[in-house]
Tab-separated table of C-alpha atoms in Angstrom:
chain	number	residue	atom	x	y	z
A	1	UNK	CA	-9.705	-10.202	19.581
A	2	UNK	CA	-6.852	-11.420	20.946
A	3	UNK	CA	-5.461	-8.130	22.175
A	4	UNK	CA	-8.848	-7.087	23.108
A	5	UNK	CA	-9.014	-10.250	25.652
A	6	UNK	CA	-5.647	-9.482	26.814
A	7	UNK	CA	-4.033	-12.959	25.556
A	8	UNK	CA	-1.838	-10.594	23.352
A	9	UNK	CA	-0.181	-7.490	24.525
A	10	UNK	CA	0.731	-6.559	21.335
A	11	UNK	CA	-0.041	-6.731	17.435
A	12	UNK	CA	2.296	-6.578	14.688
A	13	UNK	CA	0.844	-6.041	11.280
A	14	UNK	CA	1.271	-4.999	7.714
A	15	UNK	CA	0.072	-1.592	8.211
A	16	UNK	CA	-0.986	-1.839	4.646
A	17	UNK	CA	-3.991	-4.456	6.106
A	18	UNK	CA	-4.556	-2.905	9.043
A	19	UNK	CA	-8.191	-0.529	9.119
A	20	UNK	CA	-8.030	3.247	9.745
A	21	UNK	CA	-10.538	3.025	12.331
A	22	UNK	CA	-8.259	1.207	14.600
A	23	UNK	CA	-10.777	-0.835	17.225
A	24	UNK	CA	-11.685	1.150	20.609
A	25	UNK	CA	-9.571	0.852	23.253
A	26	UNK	CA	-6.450	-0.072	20.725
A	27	UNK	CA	-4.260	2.111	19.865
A	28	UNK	CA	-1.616	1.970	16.955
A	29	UNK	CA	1.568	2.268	19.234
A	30	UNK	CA	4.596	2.308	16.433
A	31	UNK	CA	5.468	2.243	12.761
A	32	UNK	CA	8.708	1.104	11.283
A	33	UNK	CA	10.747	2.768	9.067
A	34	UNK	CA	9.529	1.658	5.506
A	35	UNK	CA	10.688	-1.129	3.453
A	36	UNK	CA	10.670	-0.246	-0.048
A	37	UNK	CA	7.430	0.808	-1.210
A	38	UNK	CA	6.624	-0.143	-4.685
A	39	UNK	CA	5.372	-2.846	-6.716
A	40	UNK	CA	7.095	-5.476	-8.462
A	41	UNK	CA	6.286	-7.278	-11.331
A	42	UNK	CA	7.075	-11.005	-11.357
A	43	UNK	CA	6.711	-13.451	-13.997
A	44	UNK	CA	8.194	-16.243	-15.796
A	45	UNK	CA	7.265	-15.582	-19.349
A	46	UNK	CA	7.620	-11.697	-19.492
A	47	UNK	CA	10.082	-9.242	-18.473
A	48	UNK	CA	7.789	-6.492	-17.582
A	49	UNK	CA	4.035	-6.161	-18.080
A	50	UNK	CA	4.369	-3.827	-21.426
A	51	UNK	CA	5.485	-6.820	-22.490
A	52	UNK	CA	3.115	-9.125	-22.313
A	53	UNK	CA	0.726	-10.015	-25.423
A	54	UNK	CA	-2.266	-8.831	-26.464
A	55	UNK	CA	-5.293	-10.115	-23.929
A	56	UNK	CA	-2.264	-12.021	-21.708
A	57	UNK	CA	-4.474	-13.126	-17.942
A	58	UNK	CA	-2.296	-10.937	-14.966
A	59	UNK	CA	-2.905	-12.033	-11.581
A	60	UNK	CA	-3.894	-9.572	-8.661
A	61	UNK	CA	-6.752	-9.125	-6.383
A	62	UNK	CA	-6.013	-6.030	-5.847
A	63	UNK	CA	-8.362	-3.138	-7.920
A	64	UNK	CA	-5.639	-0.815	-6.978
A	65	UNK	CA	-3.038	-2.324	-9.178
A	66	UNK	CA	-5.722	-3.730	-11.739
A	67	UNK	CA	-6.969	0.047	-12.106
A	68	UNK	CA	-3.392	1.495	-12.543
A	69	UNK	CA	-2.359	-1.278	-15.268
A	70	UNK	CA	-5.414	-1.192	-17.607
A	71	UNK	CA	-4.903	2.545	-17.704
A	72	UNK	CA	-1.539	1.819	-19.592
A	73	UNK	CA	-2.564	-2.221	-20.696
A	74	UNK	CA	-6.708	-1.389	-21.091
A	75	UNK	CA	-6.277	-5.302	-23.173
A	76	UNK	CA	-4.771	-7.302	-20.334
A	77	UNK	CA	-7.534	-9.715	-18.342
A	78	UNK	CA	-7.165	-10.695	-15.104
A	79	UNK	CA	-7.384	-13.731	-12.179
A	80	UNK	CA	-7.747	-13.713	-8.846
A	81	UNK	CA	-4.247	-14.768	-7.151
A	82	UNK	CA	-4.604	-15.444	-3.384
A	83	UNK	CA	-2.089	-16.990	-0.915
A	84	UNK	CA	1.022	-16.619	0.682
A	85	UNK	CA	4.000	-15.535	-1.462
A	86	UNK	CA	5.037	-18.817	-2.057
A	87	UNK	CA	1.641	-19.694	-3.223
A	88	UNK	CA	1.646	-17.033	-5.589
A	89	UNK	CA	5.001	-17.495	-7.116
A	90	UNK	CA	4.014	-21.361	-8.070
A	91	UNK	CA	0.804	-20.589	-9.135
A	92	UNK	CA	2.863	-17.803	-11.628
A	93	UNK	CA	5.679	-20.719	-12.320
A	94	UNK	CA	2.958	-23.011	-12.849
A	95	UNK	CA	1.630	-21.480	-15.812
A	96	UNK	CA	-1.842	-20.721	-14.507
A	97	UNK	CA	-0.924	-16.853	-15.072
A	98	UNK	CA	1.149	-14.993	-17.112
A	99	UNK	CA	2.898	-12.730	-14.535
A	100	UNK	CA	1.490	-11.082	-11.256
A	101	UNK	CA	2.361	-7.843	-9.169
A	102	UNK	CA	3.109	-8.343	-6.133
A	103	UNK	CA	4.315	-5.824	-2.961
A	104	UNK	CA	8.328	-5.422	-3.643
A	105	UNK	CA	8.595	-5.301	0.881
A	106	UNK	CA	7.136	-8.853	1.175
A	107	UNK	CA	9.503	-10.089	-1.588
A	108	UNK	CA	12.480	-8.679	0.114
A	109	UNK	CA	11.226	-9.437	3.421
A	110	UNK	CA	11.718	-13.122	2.087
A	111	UNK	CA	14.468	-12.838	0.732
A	112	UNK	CA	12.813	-13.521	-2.762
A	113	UNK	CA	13.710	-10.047	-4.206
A	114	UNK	CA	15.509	-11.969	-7.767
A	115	UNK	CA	12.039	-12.804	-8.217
A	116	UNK	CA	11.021	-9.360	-9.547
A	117	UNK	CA	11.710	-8.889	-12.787
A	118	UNK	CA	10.099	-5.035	-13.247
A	119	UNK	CA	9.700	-2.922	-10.524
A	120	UNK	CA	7.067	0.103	-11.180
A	121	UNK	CA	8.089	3.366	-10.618
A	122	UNK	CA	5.754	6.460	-8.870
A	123	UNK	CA	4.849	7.705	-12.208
A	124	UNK	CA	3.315	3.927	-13.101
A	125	UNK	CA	1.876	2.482	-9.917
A	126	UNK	CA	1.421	3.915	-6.753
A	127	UNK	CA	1.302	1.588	-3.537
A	128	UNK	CA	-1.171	0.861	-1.146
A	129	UNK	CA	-1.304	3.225	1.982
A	130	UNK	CA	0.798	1.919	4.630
A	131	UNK	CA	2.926	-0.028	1.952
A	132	UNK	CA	6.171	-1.348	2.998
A	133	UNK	CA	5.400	-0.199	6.761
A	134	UNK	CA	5.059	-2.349	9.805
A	135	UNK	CA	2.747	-1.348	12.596
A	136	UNK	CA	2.158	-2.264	16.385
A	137	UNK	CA	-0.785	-2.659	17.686
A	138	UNK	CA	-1.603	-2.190	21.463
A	139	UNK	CA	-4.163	-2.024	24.362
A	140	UNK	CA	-4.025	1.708	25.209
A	141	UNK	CA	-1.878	0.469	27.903
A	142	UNK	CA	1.447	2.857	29.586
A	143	UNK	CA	3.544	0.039	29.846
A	144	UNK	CA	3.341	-1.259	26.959
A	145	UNK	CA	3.105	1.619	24.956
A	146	UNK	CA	5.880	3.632	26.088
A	147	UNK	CA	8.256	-0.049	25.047
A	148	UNK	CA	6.639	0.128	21.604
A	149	UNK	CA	7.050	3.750	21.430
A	150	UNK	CA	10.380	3.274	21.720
A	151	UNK	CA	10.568	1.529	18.191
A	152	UNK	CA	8.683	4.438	16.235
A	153	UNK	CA	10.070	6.129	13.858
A	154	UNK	CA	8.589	9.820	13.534
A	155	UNK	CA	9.157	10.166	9.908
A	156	UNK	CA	7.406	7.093	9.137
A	157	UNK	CA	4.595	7.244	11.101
A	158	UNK	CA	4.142	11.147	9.791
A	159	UNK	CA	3.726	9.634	6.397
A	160	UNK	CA	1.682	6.378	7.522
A	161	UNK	CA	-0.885	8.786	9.145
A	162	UNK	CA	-1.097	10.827	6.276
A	163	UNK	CA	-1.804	8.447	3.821
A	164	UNK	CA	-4.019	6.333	6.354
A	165	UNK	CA	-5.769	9.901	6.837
A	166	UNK	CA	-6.552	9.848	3.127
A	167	UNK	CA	-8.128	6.460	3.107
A	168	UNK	CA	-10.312	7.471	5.838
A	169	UNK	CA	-11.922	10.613	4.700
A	170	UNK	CA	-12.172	9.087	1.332
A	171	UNK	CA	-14.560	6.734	3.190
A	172	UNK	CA	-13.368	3.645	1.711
A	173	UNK	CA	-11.184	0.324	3.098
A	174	UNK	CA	-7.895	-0.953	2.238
A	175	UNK	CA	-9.254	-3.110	-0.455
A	176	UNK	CA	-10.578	0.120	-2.842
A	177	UNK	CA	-8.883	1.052	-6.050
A	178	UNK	CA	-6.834	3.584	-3.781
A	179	UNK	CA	-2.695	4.376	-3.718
A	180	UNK	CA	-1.053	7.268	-1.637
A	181	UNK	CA	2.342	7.854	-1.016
A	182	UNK	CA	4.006	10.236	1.277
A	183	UNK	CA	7.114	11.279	1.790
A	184	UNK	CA	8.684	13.527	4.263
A	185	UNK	CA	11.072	16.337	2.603
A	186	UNK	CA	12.311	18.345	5.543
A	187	UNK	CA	9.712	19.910	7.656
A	188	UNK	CA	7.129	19.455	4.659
A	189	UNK	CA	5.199	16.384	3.743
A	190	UNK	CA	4.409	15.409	0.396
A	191	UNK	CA	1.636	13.105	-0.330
A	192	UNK	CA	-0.110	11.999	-3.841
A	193	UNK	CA	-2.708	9.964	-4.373
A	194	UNK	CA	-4.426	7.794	-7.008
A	195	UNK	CA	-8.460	7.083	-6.726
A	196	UNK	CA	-9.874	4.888	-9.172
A	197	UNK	CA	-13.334	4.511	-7.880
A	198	UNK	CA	-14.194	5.463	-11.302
A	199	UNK	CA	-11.390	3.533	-13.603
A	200	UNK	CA	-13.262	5.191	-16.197
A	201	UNK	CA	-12.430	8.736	-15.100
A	202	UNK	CA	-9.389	7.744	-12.756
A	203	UNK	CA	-8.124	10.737	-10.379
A	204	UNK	CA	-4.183	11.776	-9.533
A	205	UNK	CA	-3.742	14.716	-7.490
A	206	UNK	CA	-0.500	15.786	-4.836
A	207	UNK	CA	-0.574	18.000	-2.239
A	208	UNK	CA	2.439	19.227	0.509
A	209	UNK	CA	1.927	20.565	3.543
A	210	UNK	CA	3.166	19.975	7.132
A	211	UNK	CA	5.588	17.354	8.578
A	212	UNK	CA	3.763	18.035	12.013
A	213	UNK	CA	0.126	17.954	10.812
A	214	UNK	CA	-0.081	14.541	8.514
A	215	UNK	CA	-3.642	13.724	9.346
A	216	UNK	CA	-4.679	17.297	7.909
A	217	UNK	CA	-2.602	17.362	4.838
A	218	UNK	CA	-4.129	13.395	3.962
A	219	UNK	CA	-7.957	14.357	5.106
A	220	UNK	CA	-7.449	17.917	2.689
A	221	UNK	CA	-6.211	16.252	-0.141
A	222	UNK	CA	-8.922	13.857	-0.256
A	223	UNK	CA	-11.401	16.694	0.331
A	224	UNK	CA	-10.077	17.864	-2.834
A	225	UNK	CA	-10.437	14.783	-4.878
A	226	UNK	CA	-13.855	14.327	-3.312
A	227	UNK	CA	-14.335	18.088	-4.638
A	228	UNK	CA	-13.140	16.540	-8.414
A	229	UNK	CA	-16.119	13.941	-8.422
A	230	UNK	CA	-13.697	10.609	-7.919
C-alpha cells in the first residue's frame, strides 16, 4: 500500500514472504545474493531433533518443515510458535517447547547463529522458496529501478525466479507444505522440490535446465509433480 500510494519508493522484503503474483504496477526490482539457506534446529533440551523423545511438542507454523520432520519423526507433536526471533527463542528457553526450527539467514542475520544447535542438510529439509534471499520491491518506475538494479545479483535472482516459478504453477502460497531449492551450476540451473500437499504420499522430484530460462525450468518441474498426483 505504501508503495502503491507512493509514500515508499521502495520495498525490502524476505523474498521468502513475499507473493509470486507480485501486485500490478510493482515490480520486483533486485534480489540479493543468498544468505545461507537452510534450517536450523534450536533448542535447549536437545541437540538435534532425532533426539528428542518419544511424542516431544516441536514448535513451527510452518507445514513445510512440520511435513519434512514427521516423515523422519512421524511421533513428534507440534505448537504453533509465532513472533519475532527473540520471541521464539524465549518461548523455546522458557520451556513451553522442546526445540523449534527456525530459518538459519534470520539467525545469522542477528547475529544469533550459536543458537542453532543442528542445522538440516538438503537431503533432510528443504527451505522455503526465496529462503535466505532479500528482495526489492518497486513502482515500475526508471529511476528507481535502474538504482535497485544496480544491487541484483543475476545468479540469485535466476534461482529466486525459478523456485518462485514453482510455487506459482503449483497454484499454492508461501504458507503450503512446499520447499525448492535452486542452484546455479554454470550455465545450468538445478532446482528440486518437495510438495507435501499430501504428507501422506509426500513428492521429491529435481530437474536442471537453463541458467537463462528459470521461470521455465520451475513452471516444468511443477508440471511434472502436478503430472505425479501431489
Amino acid at each position: 500500500q505504501a508503495l502503491d500510494s507512493g509514500e515508499a519508493d521502495l520495498a525490502v522484503h524476505s523474498l521468502k514472504d513475499l507473493p509470486t503474483q507480485v501486485a500490478p504496477g510493482l515490480v520486483l526490482a533486485a534480489v540479493s545474493e543468498r544468505e545461507d539457506w537452510r534450517d536450523a534446529w534450536v533448542s535447549a533440551e536437545a541437540a538435534s531433533p532425532w533426539d528428542l523423545p518419544q511424542g516431544a511438542v516441536v514448535g513451527t507454523g510452518s507445514l513445510r518443515r512440520r511435513v519434512q520432520l514427521q516423515l523422519k519423526r512421524p511421533d513428534l507433536a507440534f505448537a504453533e510458535l509465532r513472533g519475532n526471533v527473540d520471541t521464539r527463542l524465549r518461548k523455546i528457553d522458557a520451556g513451553e517447547v522442546a526445540g523449534a526450527v527456525l530459518a538459519l539467514a534470520g539467525l545469522k542475520r542477528l547475529g544469533l547463529q550459536a543458537r542453532a544447535r543442528w542445522v538440516f542438510d538438503v537431503e533432510s529439509m528443504l527451505p522455503a522458496p526465496g529462503q535466505g534471499f532479500l528482495g526489492i520491491e518497486t513502482r515500475d518506475r526508471s529511476d528507481v529501478l535502474r538504482l535497485c538494479r544496480a544491487l541484483n545479483v543475476p545468479r540469485a535472482e535466476a534461482e529466486a525466479r525459478a523456485e518462485r516459478a514453482l510455487l506459482s504453477r503449483l497454484g499454492v502460497g508461501c504458507h503450503a507444505p512446499v520447499g525448492a531449492l535452486a542452484q546455479a551450476e554454470g550455465d545450468n540451473l538445478r532446482l528440486q522440490a518437495f510438495v507435501g500437499l499430501d504428507p501422506a504420499q509426500p513428492v521429491r522430484a529435481e530437474k536442471t535446465g537453463l541458467l537463462k530460462d528459470p521461470e521455465g525450468l520451475g513452471a516444468t518441474l511443477a508440471e511434472e509433480i502436478l503430472a505425479m498426483r501431489a
